Coordinates of C-alpha atoms and ligand atoms in Angstrom, one line a residue:
M1 CA -30.3 -7.0 3.4
V2 CA -28.5 -6.4 0.1
C3 CA -26.8 -3.0 0.0
A4 CA -27.1 -0.7 -3.0
A5 CA -23.7 -1.5 -4.4
T6 CA -24.3 -5.3 -4.2
A7 CA -27.8 -4.8 -5.8
A8 CA -26.2 -2.9 -8.7
I9 CA -23.7 -5.8 -9.2
Y10 CA -26.4 -8.4 -9.3
A11 CA -28.2 -6.2 -11.9
T12 CA -25.1 -6.2 -14.0
C13 CA -24.8 -10.0 -13.8
I14 CA -28.4 -10.2 -15.0
E15 CA -27.7 -7.6 -17.7
M16 CA -24.8 -9.8 -18.9
N17 CA -27.0 -12.6 -20.2
D18 CA -27.9 -14.0 -16.9
R19 CA -24.6 -15.7 -16.6
P20 CA -24.0 -17.0 -13.1
P21 CA -21.4 -15.1 -10.9
S22 CA -18.0 -16.8 -10.8
A23 CA -17.0 -18.9 -7.8
N24 CA -15.0 -16.0 -6.4
E25 CA -18.1 -13.9 -6.2
R26 CA -19.7 -16.5 -4.0
I27 CA -16.6 -16.7 -1.8
K28 CA -16.5 -12.9 -1.3
E29 CA -20.3 -12.7 -0.7
N30 CA -20.1 -15.4 2.0
S31 CA -16.9 -14.2 3.6
R32 CA -18.4 -11.9 6.2
F33 CA -16.4 -9.0 4.8
L34 CA -13.2 -11.0 4.1
R35 CA -13.0 -13.1 7.2
G36 CA -13.9 -16.6 6.0
T37 CA -12.2 -19.2 8.1
I38 CA -8.7 -17.7 7.8
A39 CA -8.2 -17.3 11.6
E40 CA -9.2 -20.9 12.2
G41 CA -7.0 -22.2 9.4
L42 CA -3.9 -20.5 10.9
T43 CA -4.2 -22.7 14.0
V44 CA -4.4 -26.1 12.1
P45 CA -0.9 -27.6 12.6
Q46 CA -1.4 -30.7 10.3
T47 CA -0.9 -28.7 7.1
G48 CA 1.2 -25.7 6.0
A49 CA -1.7 -24.6 3.8
I50 CA -5.1 -23.1 4.4
A51 CA -8.6 -23.9 3.1
D52 CA -9.2 -23.3 -0.7
D53 CA -11.7 -20.4 -0.2
D54 CA -9.5 -18.8 2.4
Q55 CA -6.7 -18.8 -0.2
Q56 CA -8.8 -16.4 -2.2
L57 CA -9.6 -14.3 0.8
T58 CA -6.1 -13.9 2.2
K59 CA -5.2 -12.1 -1.0
F60 CA -7.3 -9.2 0.2
H61 CA -5.0 -9.1 3.2
G62 CA -1.9 -9.0 1.0
I63 CA -1.1 -12.7 1.5
Y64 CA -0.8 -15.5 -1.1
L65 CA -0.4 -19.2 -0.4
Q66 CA 2.5 -20.6 -2.6
D67 CA 4.8 -23.5 -2.6
D68 CA 8.5 -23.9 -3.4
R69 CA 8.3 -25.1 -6.9
D70 CA 12.0 -26.1 -6.9
L71 CA 11.0 -28.8 -4.4
R72 CA 7.6 -29.8 -5.9
A73 CA 8.7 -32.8 -7.9
E74 CA 10.9 -34.3 -5.2
R75 CA 8.2 -33.9 -2.6
G76 CA 5.6 -35.4 -4.9
R77 CA 7.9 -38.4 -5.5
Q78 CA 8.1 -38.8 -1.7
R79 CA 4.3 -38.4 -1.4
M80 CA 4.9 -35.4 0.9
E81 CA 2.7 -32.3 1.1
K82 CA 4.0 -29.5 -1.1
A83 CA 6.5 -27.2 0.6
F84 CA 3.9 -24.6 1.4
I85 CA 5.0 -21.1 2.0
F86 CA 3.3 -17.7 1.9
M87 CA 4.1 -14.5 0.2
A88 CA 3.1 -11.2 1.9
R89 CA 3.0 -7.9 0.1
M90 CA 2.9 -4.6 1.9
R91 CA 0.7 -1.6 1.0
V92 CA 3.1 1.4 0.5
P93 CA 1.3 4.2 -1.4
S94 CA 3.9 6.0 -3.7
G95 CA 6.5 3.5 -2.4
I96 CA 7.6 5.8 0.5
L97 CA 9.0 4.4 3.7
T98 CA 10.7 5.9 6.7
P99 CA 14.1 4.4 7.6
A100 CA 12.4 2.9 10.7
Q101 CA 9.8 1.3 8.5
Y102 CA 12.5 0.0 6.1
L103 CA 14.3 -1.5 9.2
A104 CA 11.1 -3.3 10.3
A105 CA 10.7 -4.8 6.8
D106 CA 14.3 -5.9 6.8
R107 CA 13.9 -7.5 10.2
M108 CA 10.7 -9.3 9.2
A109 CA 12.3 -10.6 6.0
R110 CA 15.2 -12.1 8.0
E111 CA 13.3 -13.3 11.0
R112 CA 10.0 -14.5 9.4
G113 CA 10.7 -14.8 5.6
N114 CA 13.4 -16.2 3.4
G115 CA 15.8 -13.4 4.3
T116 CA 15.3 -11.3 1.1
L117 CA 13.2 -8.3 0.4
R118 CA 11.7 -8.1 -3.1
L119 CA 10.9 -4.6 -4.5
T120 CA 7.9 -4.9 -6.8
T121 CA 6.8 -3.2 -10.0
R122 CA 4.1 -1.4 -7.9
Q123 CA 6.5 0.2 -5.5
T124 CA 6.1 -2.1 -2.6
I125 CA 8.0 -4.9 -0.9
Q126 CA 7.1 -8.6 -1.0
F127 CA 8.3 -11.2 1.6
H128 CA 8.7 -14.7 0.3
G129 CA 9.0 -18.1 2.0
I130 CA 6.9 -17.4 5.1
L131 CA 5.7 -20.4 7.0
K132 CA 2.1 -20.3 8.2
S133 CA 3.2 -20.0 11.8
N134 CA 5.3 -16.9 10.9
L135 CA 2.5 -15.0 9.2
R136 CA 1.0 -13.3 12.2
P137 CA 4.4 -12.3 13.8
L138 CA 5.5 -10.9 10.4
I139 CA 2.3 -8.8 10.0
Q140 CA 2.5 -7.7 13.6
G141 CA 6.1 -6.7 13.2
L142 CA 5.2 -4.5 10.3
H143 CA 2.2 -3.1 12.0
A144 CA 4.3 -2.0 14.9
E145 CA 5.9 0.5 12.5
M146 CA 2.5 1.6 11.1
L147 CA 2.8 -0.7 8.0
D148 CA 0.2 -3.0 6.7
T149 CA -0.6 -5.4 3.9
I150 CA -4.3 -4.5 3.5
A151 CA -5.6 -4.7 -0.1
A152 CA -2.1 -5.2 -1.5
C153 CA -3.8 -8.1 -3.5
G154 CA -7.4 -9.2 -4.1
D155 CA -10.3 -7.7 -6.0
V156 CA -9.8 -4.1 -4.7
N157 CA -7.8 -1.1 -5.5
R158 CA -4.2 -2.1 -5.2
N159 CA -1.1 -0.2 -4.1
V160 CA -1.4 3.2 -5.6
C161 CA 1.8 4.2 -7.6
A162 CA 3.3 7.6 -8.0
S163 CA 6.3 8.9 -9.9
V164 CA 9.5 9.0 -7.9
D165 CA 11.1 12.4 -8.4
P166 CA 11.8 13.7 -4.9
W167 CA 14.2 16.3 -6.2
R168 CA 11.2 18.1 -7.7
R169 CA 10.0 18.7 -4.2
A170 CA 6.6 20.5 -4.6
S171 CA 5.4 18.4 -7.5
H172 CA 6.5 15.1 -6.0
A173 CA 4.8 16.1 -2.8
A174 CA 1.6 16.8 -4.7
V175 CA 1.5 13.6 -6.7
T176 CA 2.3 11.5 -3.6
K177 CA -0.4 13.3 -1.6
L178 CA -2.9 12.5 -4.3
A179 CA -1.8 8.8 -4.4
G180 CA -2.1 8.7 -0.6
D181 CA -5.5 10.3 -0.6
I182 CA -6.8 7.9 -3.2
A183 CA -5.3 4.9 -1.4
T184 CA -7.0 5.9 1.9
H185 CA -10.3 6.7 0.2
L186 CA -10.5 3.3 -1.6
L187 CA -9.2 1.2 1.3
P188 CA -11.7 -1.5 2.3
R189 CA -13.5 -0.6 5.5
S190 CA -13.7 -4.1 6.8
R191 CA -11.9 -4.6 10.1
A192 CA -11.1 -8.3 9.2
W193 CA -7.4 -7.6 8.7
H194 CA -7.0 -6.1 12.1
E195 CA -9.0 -8.9 13.8
I196 CA -7.2 -11.8 12.1
W197 CA -3.6 -10.5 12.1
I198 CA -3.4 -8.0 14.9
G199 CA -5.9 -9.5 17.3
E200 CA -8.3 -6.6 17.4
E201 CA -11.5 -7.5 19.3
R202 CA -14.9 -7.3 17.6
V203 CA -17.2 -4.9 19.4
A204 CA -20.3 -7.0 20.3
G205 CA -23.4 -5.1 19.1
G206 CA -21.3 -2.4 17.5
V207 CA -22.1 -0.6 14.2
E208 CA -23.0 -3.0 11.4
E209 CA -20.1 -3.4 9.0
D210 CA -20.4 -2.1 5.5
E211 CA -18.3 -1.4 2.4
P212 CA -19.8 1.9 1.2
I213 CA -17.7 2.0 -2.0
Y214 CA -17.2 -1.7 -2.8
G215 CA -20.2 -3.5 -1.5
R216 CA -20.1 -7.0 -0.1
T217 CA -18.5 -8.5 -3.3
Y218 CA -15.8 -5.9 -3.7
M219 CA -14.5 -5.4 -7.3
P220 CA -15.0 -7.9 -10.1
R221 CA -11.2 -8.1 -10.3
K222 CA -8.0 -6.2 -9.2
F223 CA -7.9 -2.5 -9.9
K224 CA -4.8 -0.4 -10.4
I225 CA -4.1 3.4 -10.2
G226 CA -1.0 5.4 -10.9
V227 CA -0.1 9.1 -10.7
A228 CA 2.5 10.2 -13.2
L229 CA 4.7 13.3 -13.2
P230 CA 5.8 14.0 -16.8
P231 CA 8.2 13.7 -18.4
H232 CA 8.8 10.7 -16.1
N233 CA 6.5 7.8 -16.9
D234 CA 8.0 5.4 -14.4
V235 CA 4.5 4.3 -13.3
D236 CA 3.6 3.3 -16.8
A237 CA 0.5 5.4 -16.9
F238 CA -0.9 3.7 -20.0
A239 CA -0.7 0.3 -18.3
Q240 CA -2.9 1.2 -15.3
D241 CA -6.7 0.8 -15.0
L242 CA -6.7 4.5 -14.1
S243 CA -3.9 7.1 -14.3
F244 CA -3.6 10.7 -13.4
V245 CA -1.0 12.5 -15.3
A246 CA 0.1 15.8 -13.6
I247 CA -0.2 18.9 -15.7
E248 CA 2.2 21.6 -14.4
K249 CA 1.7 25.3 -14.9
R250 CA 4.2 27.8 -13.6
G251 CA 5.7 25.2 -11.3
K252 CA 2.4 24.1 -9.8
I253 CA 0.1 21.2 -10.6
A254 CA -2.9 22.7 -12.3
G255 CA -4.6 19.3 -12.5
Y256 CA -4.4 15.9 -14.1
D257 CA -5.1 14.4 -17.5
V258 CA -7.0 11.2 -16.9
I259 CA -6.2 7.8 -18.6
V260 CA -8.5 4.8 -18.3
G261 CA -8.4 1.2 -19.4
G262 CA -4.8 0.1 -19.4
G263 CA -3.9 -3.4 -18.5
M264 CA -1.3 -6.1 -19.3
G265 CA -2.6 -9.6 -18.5
M266 CA -3.5 -12.1 -21.3
T267 CA -3.5 -15.8 -21.7
H268 CA -1.6 -17.6 -24.4
G269 CA -3.9 -19.0 -27.1
E270 CA -6.9 -17.0 -25.9
P271 CA -7.1 -14.0 -28.2
E272 CA -10.1 -12.5 -26.4
T273 CA -7.6 -11.7 -23.7
Y274 CA -5.1 -9.0 -24.5
P275 CA -2.8 -6.2 -23.2
R276 CA -4.3 -2.8 -23.7
A277 CA -2.9 0.8 -23.6
G278 CA -5.2 3.2 -21.7
N279 CA -7.2 6.1 -23.3
V280 CA -6.8 9.7 -22.3
I281 CA -10.4 10.9 -21.5
G282 CA -10.0 14.4 -20.2
F283 CA -8.6 16.7 -17.5
C284 CA -9.7 17.2 -13.9
K285 CA -8.6 19.6 -11.2
P286 CA -6.6 18.3 -8.2
E287 CA -9.6 18.8 -5.8
H288 CA -11.8 16.5 -8.0
A289 CA -9.3 13.7 -8.5
V290 CA -10.4 11.5 -5.6
A291 CA -14.0 11.7 -6.5
L292 CA -13.1 10.9 -10.1
A293 CA -11.2 7.8 -8.9
E294 CA -14.2 6.7 -6.9
A295 CA -16.5 7.2 -10.0
V296 CA -14.2 5.1 -12.2
V297 CA -14.1 2.4 -9.5
T298 CA -17.8 2.3 -9.1
M299 CA -18.3 2.2 -12.9
Q300 CA -16.2 -0.9 -13.0
R301 CA -17.8 -2.3 -9.9
D302 CA -21.2 -2.1 -11.5
H303 CA -20.3 -2.9 -15.1
G304 CA -17.3 -5.3 -14.8
D305 CA -17.8 -8.9 -15.8
R306 CA -18.5 -10.9 -12.6
S307 CA -19.1 -14.2 -14.4
N308 CA -15.8 -14.7 -16.3
R309 CA -12.7 -13.5 -14.4
K310 CA -10.7 -13.5 -17.5
Q311 CA -12.9 -10.7 -18.8
A312 CA -13.3 -8.9 -15.6
R313 CA -10.7 -6.1 -15.9
L314 CA -11.7 -2.5 -16.7
K315 CA -10.1 -2.7 -20.1
Y316 CA -12.6 -5.3 -21.2
T317 CA -15.5 -3.4 -19.6
I318 CA -14.5 -0.4 -21.7
D319 CA -14.1 -2.3 -24.9
R320 CA -17.5 -4.1 -24.3
M321 CA -19.3 -0.8 -23.5
G322 CA -17.4 1.4 -26.0
L323 CA -15.2 4.2 -24.7
E324 CA -17.8 6.9 -25.4
T325 CA -20.6 5.1 -23.5
F326 CA -18.2 4.4 -20.6
V327 CA -17.2 8.1 -20.4
A328 CA -20.8 9.2 -20.6
G329 CA -21.7 6.8 -17.8
L330 CA -18.8 8.2 -15.8
G331 CA -19.9 11.7 -16.4
Q332 CA -23.3 10.9 -14.7
R333 CA -21.4 10.0 -11.5
L334 CA -19.4 13.2 -11.4
A335 CA -20.4 16.4 -9.8
V336 CA -18.0 18.3 -11.9
K337 CA -17.5 17.5 -15.6
L338 CA -14.2 16.4 -17.1
Q339 CA -12.5 19.1 -19.1
P340 CA -10.8 18.4 -22.4
A341 CA -7.3 16.8 -21.8
K342 CA -4.5 19.4 -21.7
G343 CA -1.8 17.1 -23.2
F344 CA 1.5 16.0 -21.9
V345 CA 4.8 14.6 -23.1
F346 CA 6.6 11.6 -21.5
A347 CA 10.3 11.0 -22.1
S348 CA 11.0 7.6 -20.6
T349 CA 9.8 4.9 -18.2
G350 CA 13.2 4.3 -16.6
D351 CA 14.8 5.7 -13.5
R352 CA 17.6 8.2 -13.5
L353 CA 20.3 6.3 -11.5
G354 CA 22.8 8.1 -9.3
W355 CA 22.9 11.4 -7.3
A356 CA 20.7 14.5 -7.7
E357 CA 20.5 17.6 -5.6
D358 CA 17.4 19.7 -5.2
E359 CA 17.0 23.5 -4.8
T360 CA 16.9 23.2 -0.9
G361 CA 20.3 21.5 -0.9
L362 CA 19.0 18.0 -0.1
H363 CA 20.5 15.1 -1.9
H364 CA 18.9 12.0 -3.4
V365 CA 20.4 8.9 -4.8
T366 CA 18.7 6.3 -7.0
L367 CA 20.2 2.8 -6.5
F368 CA 20.1 0.1 -9.1
I369 CA 18.6 -3.0 -7.5
E370 CA 18.7 -5.8 -10.1
N371 CA 15.1 -7.1 -10.4
G372 CA 14.3 -5.6 -7.1
R373 CA 15.8 -8.5 -5.0
I374 CA 17.6 -7.2 -1.9
A375 CA 19.8 -9.9 -0.5
D376 CA 23.2 -10.5 1.1
R377 CA 25.6 -7.5 1.1
A378 CA 23.1 -5.1 -0.4
R379 CA 20.6 -6.0 2.3
D380 CA 23.2 -5.5 5.1
G381 CA 24.3 -2.2 3.5
L382 CA 20.7 -0.8 3.3
R383 CA 20.1 -1.8 6.9
E384 CA 23.3 0.0 8.0
I385 CA 22.1 3.1 6.0
A386 CA 18.6 2.9 7.4
S387 CA 19.9 2.7 10.9
R388 CA 21.3 6.2 10.6
G389 CA 17.7 7.4 10.5
V390 CA 18.1 10.0 7.8
G391 CA 15.9 10.7 4.8
R392 CA 13.3 8.5 3.1
F393 CA 13.4 5.1 1.3
I394 CA 11.4 5.3 -1.9
I395 CA 10.7 2.2 -4.0
T396 CA 10.3 2.8 -7.8
A397 CA 7.9 1.0 -10.2
N398 CA 11.1 -0.2 -11.9
Q399 CA 12.0 -2.2 -8.8
N400 CA 14.8 0.3 -7.8
L401 CA 15.3 2.2 -4.6
V402 CA 15.8 6.0 -4.0
L403 CA 17.4 7.2 -0.8
A404 CA 15.8 10.6 -0.7
D405 CA 16.2 13.8 1.3
I406 CA 19.8 13.2 2.5
P407 CA 21.2 16.3 4.2
A408 CA 24.5 17.5 2.6
K409 CA 26.5 16.8 5.7
Q410 CA 25.5 13.1 5.6
N411 CA 26.3 12.7 1.9
S412 CA 29.8 11.5 2.0
K413 CA 29.1 8.9 4.7
I414 CA 26.2 7.5 2.7
A415 CA 28.3 7.5 -0.4
A416 CA 31.0 5.6 1.4
L417 CA 28.5 3.0 2.7
L418 CA 27.1 2.6 -0.8
K419 CA 30.6 1.9 -2.1
E420 CA 31.4 -0.4 0.8
Y421 CA 28.4 -2.6 0.3
G422 CA 28.4 -2.6 -3.5
L423 CA 25.3 -0.5 -3.7
D424 CA 26.8 2.0 -6.1
R425 CA 26.8 -0.5 -8.9
Q426 CA 26.7 1.1 -12.4
A427 CA 24.8 -0.7 -15.2
G428 CA 24.9 -0.4 -18.9
G429 CA 22.0 1.0 -21.0
L430 CA 20.1 -2.3 -21.3
R431 CA 20.6 -3.6 -17.7
R432 CA 19.6 -0.3 -16.1
N433 CA 16.3 -0.5 -18.0
A434 CA 15.7 -4.2 -17.4
V435 CA 12.8 -5.4 -15.3
A436 CA 11.9 -9.1 -14.6
C437 CA 8.9 -10.5 -12.6
V438 CA 9.5 -12.9 -9.8
A439 CA 8.4 -16.2 -11.6
L440 CA 10.1 -19.3 -10.3
P441 CA 10.4 -20.7 -7.7
T442 CA 7.6 -19.0 -5.9
C443 CA 5.0 -17.9 -8.5
G444 CA 2.4 -20.6 -9.0
L445 CA 1.6 -19.3 -12.5
A446 CA 5.2 -19.2 -13.9
L447 CA 5.7 -21.1 -17.1
A448 CA 9.4 -20.1 -17.4
E449 CA 12.2 -18.5 -15.4
S450 CA 12.3 -14.7 -15.2
E451 CA 14.1 -13.0 -12.3
R452 CA 16.7 -15.8 -12.1
Y453 CA 17.3 -15.8 -15.9
L454 CA 17.1 -12.2 -17.2
P455 CA 20.5 -11.0 -15.7
S456 CA 22.5 -13.6 -17.6
L457 CA 20.6 -13.0 -20.8
V458 CA 21.3 -9.3 -20.5
T459 CA 25.0 -10.1 -20.2
R460 CA 24.9 -11.9 -23.5
L461 CA 22.9 -9.0 -25.1
E462 CA 25.3 -6.5 -23.6
S463 CA 28.2 -8.0 -25.5
E464 CA 26.3 -7.6 -28.8
L465 CA 25.5 -4.0 -28.0
E466 CA 29.0 -3.3 -26.9
S467 CA 30.5 -4.5 -30.2
L468 CA 28.1 -2.1 -32.0
G469 CA 28.9 0.9 -29.8
L470 CA 25.5 0.8 -28.2
A471 CA 26.5 -0.2 -24.7
D472 CA 25.2 3.0 -23.0
E473 CA 22.0 3.3 -25.1
D474 CA 18.9 3.3 -22.9
I475 CA 16.8 0.4 -24.2
T476 CA 14.0 -1.1 -22.1
I477 CA 13.8 -4.8 -21.8
R478 CA 11.3 -6.6 -19.6
M479 CA 10.8 -10.3 -19.0
T480 CA 7.9 -12.3 -17.4
G481 CA 7.6 -16.0 -16.7
C482 CA 4.0 -16.1 -18.1
P483 CA 1.7 -13.8 -20.1
N484 CA 0.1 -12.1 -17.1
G485 CA 2.5 -9.2 -17.6
C486 CA 3.7 -8.4 -14.1
A487 CA 6.8 -6.6 -15.4
R488 CA 4.6 -4.9 -18.0
P489 CA 6.6 -6.5 -20.9
Y490 CA 4.1 -5.3 -23.6
M491 CA 5.0 -1.7 -22.8
S492 CA 8.7 -2.4 -23.3
E493 CA 11.0 -1.9 -26.3
I494 CA 12.0 -5.5 -25.9
G495 CA 9.6 -7.8 -24.2
L496 CA 10.1 -11.5 -23.3
V497 CA 7.1 -13.5 -22.2
G498 CA 7.5 -17.1 -20.9
R499 CA 5.8 -19.9 -22.8
S500 CA 7.3 -23.0 -21.3
P501 CA 10.6 -23.8 -19.6
G502 CA 13.4 -22.0 -21.5
L503 CA 11.1 -20.7 -24.2
Y504 CA 9.7 -17.1 -24.6
N505 CA 7.7 -15.0 -27.1
L506 CA 9.8 -12.0 -28.1
Y507 CA 7.9 -8.7 -28.5
L508 CA 9.5 -5.6 -30.0
G509 CA 8.6 -2.0 -30.7
G510 CA 7.0 -0.7 -27.5
A511 CA 7.6 3.0 -27.1
H512 CA 10.5 4.2 -24.9
D513 CA 8.1 6.5 -23.2
G514 CA 5.6 3.8 -22.5
S515 CA 2.9 5.2 -24.8
R516 CA 2.7 2.3 -27.3
L517 CA 2.4 -1.5 -27.0
S518 CA 4.9 -3.8 -28.6
K519 CA 4.2 -6.4 -31.2
L520 CA 5.0 -10.1 -31.3
H521 CA 8.2 -10.6 -33.2
A522 CA 9.1 -14.3 -32.7
R523 CA 7.5 -17.2 -31.0
D524 CA 8.9 -19.9 -28.7
V525 CA 12.5 -18.7 -28.8
D526 CA 15.3 -19.8 -26.4
G527 CA 18.3 -17.8 -25.2
D528 CA 20.3 -18.5 -28.4
A529 CA 17.4 -17.7 -30.6
I530 CA 16.7 -14.5 -28.7
V531 CA 20.3 -13.3 -29.2
A532 CA 20.2 -14.4 -32.8
A533 CA 16.9 -12.5 -33.4
L534 CA 18.1 -9.3 -31.8
R535 CA 21.6 -9.2 -33.3
P536 CA 20.5 -7.9 -36.7
V537 CA 18.0 -5.5 -35.2
F538 CA 20.7 -4.0 -33.0
A539 CA 23.0 -3.8 -36.0
A540 CA 20.4 -2.0 -38.1
Y541 CA 19.7 0.4 -35.2
A542 CA 23.4 1.2 -34.9
T543 CA 23.7 2.2 -38.5
D544 CA 20.2 3.4 -39.6
R545 CA 18.7 5.2 -36.7
K546 CA 17.9 8.9 -36.8
P547 CA 19.4 11.3 -34.3
N548 CA 17.8 10.6 -30.8
E549 CA 15.6 7.9 -32.2
S550 CA 14.7 5.4 -29.6
F551 CA 15.1 1.7 -30.2
G552 CA 11.3 1.0 -30.0
D553 CA 10.5 3.9 -32.5
F554 CA 13.3 2.7 -34.8
V555 CA 11.9 -0.9 -34.9
I556 CA 8.5 0.4 -35.9
R557 CA 9.7 3.0 -38.4
A558 CA 12.0 0.5 -40.1
G559 CA 9.2 -2.0 -40.3
I560 CA 11.3 -4.6 -38.6
V561 CA 8.5 -6.3 -36.7
A562 CA 6.3 -6.7 -39.8
R563 CA 9.3 -7.5 -42.1
T564 CA 10.7 -10.4 -40.1
I565 CA 7.5 -12.2 -39.3
A566 CA 5.6 -11.6 -42.4
G567 CA 2.7 -14.1 -42.6
L568 CA 2.6 -14.5 -38.8
D569 CA -0.5 -13.3 -37.0
F570 CA 1.3 -10.9 -34.8
H571 CA -2.0 -9.1 -33.9
E572 CA -3.0 -12.1 -31.8
N573 CA -3.7 -10.9 -28.3
L574 CA -3.9 -7.2 -29.2
A575 CA -6.8 -5.0 -28.2
P576 CA -9.5 -4.8 -30.9
A577 CA -8.7 -1.1 -31.5
L578 CA -5.1 -2.1 -32.5
R579 CA -6.1 -4.8 -34.9
N580 CA -6.2 -3.6 -38.5
Ligands
SRM601 FE1 1.3 -9.7 -10.9 C1 -0.5 -12.5 -10.4 C2 3.8 -10.9 -8.9 C3 2.7 -6.6 -10.8 C4 -0.5 -8.8 -13.6 N1 1.5 -11.3 -9.8 C5 0.6 -12.4 -9.7 C6 1.1 -13.4 -8.6 C7 0.5 -12.9 -7.3 C8 0.8 -14.9 -8.9 C9 -0.5 -15.5 -8.5 O1 -1.6 -14.9 -8.7 O2 -0.4 -16.5 -7.9 C10 2.6 -13.1 -8.6 C11 3.4 -13.4 -7.4 C12 4.8 -13.9 -7.7 C13 5.6 -14.1 -6.5 O3 6.0 -15.3 -6.3 O4 5.9 -13.1 -5.8 C14 2.7 -11.7 -9.1 N2 2.9 -8.9 -9.9 C15 3.8 -9.5 -9.2 C16 5.0 -8.6 -8.9 C17 5.7 -9.0 -7.6 C18 6.0 -8.7 -10.0 C19 7.4 -8.1 -9.7 O5 8.3 -8.9 -10.0 O6 7.5 -7.0 -9.3 C20 4.3 -7.3 -8.9 C21 3.7 -6.9 -7.6 C22 3.0 -5.6 -7.7 C23 2.5 -5.0 -6.4 O7 3.3 -4.7 -5.6 O8 1.3 -4.9 -6.2 C24 3.2 -7.6 -9.9 N3 1.1 -8.0 -11.9 C25 1.8 -6.8 -11.8 C26 1.6 -5.9 -12.9 C27 2.2 -4.6 -13.1 C28 1.5 -3.5 -12.6 O9 0.5 -3.7 -11.8 O10 1.8 -2.3 -12.9 C29 0.7 -6.6 -13.7 C30 0.2 -6.1 -15.1 C31 -0.8 -5.0 -15.0 C32 -2.2 -5.5 -15.0 O11 -2.6 -5.8 -13.9 O12 -2.8 -5.6 -16.0 C33 0.3 -7.8 -13.1 N4 -0.3 -10.5 -11.8 C34 -0.9 -10.0 -13.0 C35 -1.9 -10.9 -13.4 C36 -2.8 -10.7 -14.7 C37 -4.0 -9.9 -14.4 C38 -4.9 -9.9 -15.5 O13 -5.6 -8.9 -15.7 O14 -5.0 -10.8 -16.3 C39 -1.9 -12.0 -12.5 C40 -2.7 -13.2 -12.5 C41 -4.1 -13.0 -12.0 O15 -4.4 -11.9 -11.4 O16 -4.9 -13.9 -12.2 C42 -0.8 -11.7 -11.5
SF4_602 FE1 4.2 -15.0 -12.0 FE2 3.4 -14.6 -14.5 FE3 3.4 -12.6 -12.8 FE4 5.7 -13.5 -13.6 S1 4.2 -12.6 -14.9 S2 5.2 -13.1 -11.5 S3 5.3 -15.7 -13.8 S4 2.1 -14.3 -12.7

């Protein structure tokens, strides 16, 4: 029998010109709620990989098949199988871990992965370099500390992000509670993850399985939610499919302004794909937020494109339907109407590094973790700190780490450990606002380096900024190894997007507060050309900016983007609403 959700999805496919559902729809439909033949594939010793269809299904369990791309050519020459490895991504709503959970992650990275922990732009941890035989032990090691990887990837609601301001105790508690409630409500109900990875027995003749929210074929594509606490826009509210922006009144959260339709991914040379900044559509009370999230999810479930995965994100659904029609359809699914938006002001997307104290006397320290990679001494130091069992470890959407809720009497010891392990590293204005995606050698989609390259490029740019007296200016710079946008580069004041080995497209003019997309400034530039392109812009900023004017705003006001690439079609890959 086809459930109501699945029937609605088929109706949408018919409505959309009778185009056949994509291959992934068939895989999901036939997967017995995400089981496929994953369990069988894990026991096949002849290959380090798993079956093609299962590679799509493991994503719903937070697991990707990858290969070490540094070894690809050599292994190809020797006619060997690729060096298959897996990446596993945890589900950590709001990025909050207990010290014991952090210790479990650290241990799994060392014993079952490549020894590093990778903080991500959605506030979780990825493990890389896991051999097939190590997958179950890794997941079980996490599960022992109440951690999981369910729905960290795949066509479902992904890790729910929330602003990291633990020093604003009540407000932070409220936004993280909402993020947690949404995460739980939208979690797939399938027990497949527990059976495959933890060994849970299926109850013979038990209740028939169902996915009351998603249906058998889940979402058309990934879906992302963030909860922001102004003025901090660390979760990049305009880049999420759905965002809740807290509206505070007399120190309490009165409700949330709602943003829909943000998204970053695009494909070079395919202008019908584009990054899009979300639209503010109204205000809802805290008690209605989870129902609203479900309504937006089911709108996208029923109206998203299930034929063409490149058009399957909510941003395209909204542009296809029209925002007004979308919001009207949403209204029909809500018991309580959206109110007019209250309005909010964001100040920045970055993290405030260093120590802060809250009104209860607890201390919090935000650590700069370059590109989120925890390795070597930093890894040992964090393990040492976690083993003291105090406070919470909170991952930020900028790939940094906050050690929160440290009692005053532990302060000096923690500070000493940070110093001893080099975790108290200071960074200039550009570096502390730099974010790079993983890219090579693990990401199968990377066209160019990112995490392994951005730090050295920043060093070159820092010397330019220093000579102009701009070394401490907060300027956001984000790099990705391909146009998928995992570091949200189109929301950055400076964005670099990989095109081919060593070459990037340079974007400028994103808003410092994350409310405006950047524009293409130069195409196919290498490191030298990037520095050469930015040098005069930095110089103009140093002399011509207005007081407190951010770099991104200056670039737009001064017309620098348009002036320097006159004649170039810099609207390519911009949402229709932004083309003029
Ligand atoms: Fe991403 C695919 C890494 C955040 C847009 N992303 C991938 C994969 C899994 C490659 C793949 O499909 O084979 C990358 C794994 C690399 C590796 O070796 O680890 C990958 N994405 C990441 C992370 C780790 C980047 C990082 O350095 O922190 C982030 C993990 C987030 C998490 O914990 O859940 C990450 N990815 C994002 C974001 C930012 C965000 O969510 O706020 C985006 C842009 C926002 C958006 O979704 O529009 C993003 N990733 C993509 C896309 C493009 C989706 C699209 O709509 O076109 C892909 C490709 C795809 O899905 O086909 C992708
Ligand atoms: Fe890979 Fe591209 Fe995402 Fe970077 S932006 S991690 S290269 S998919």
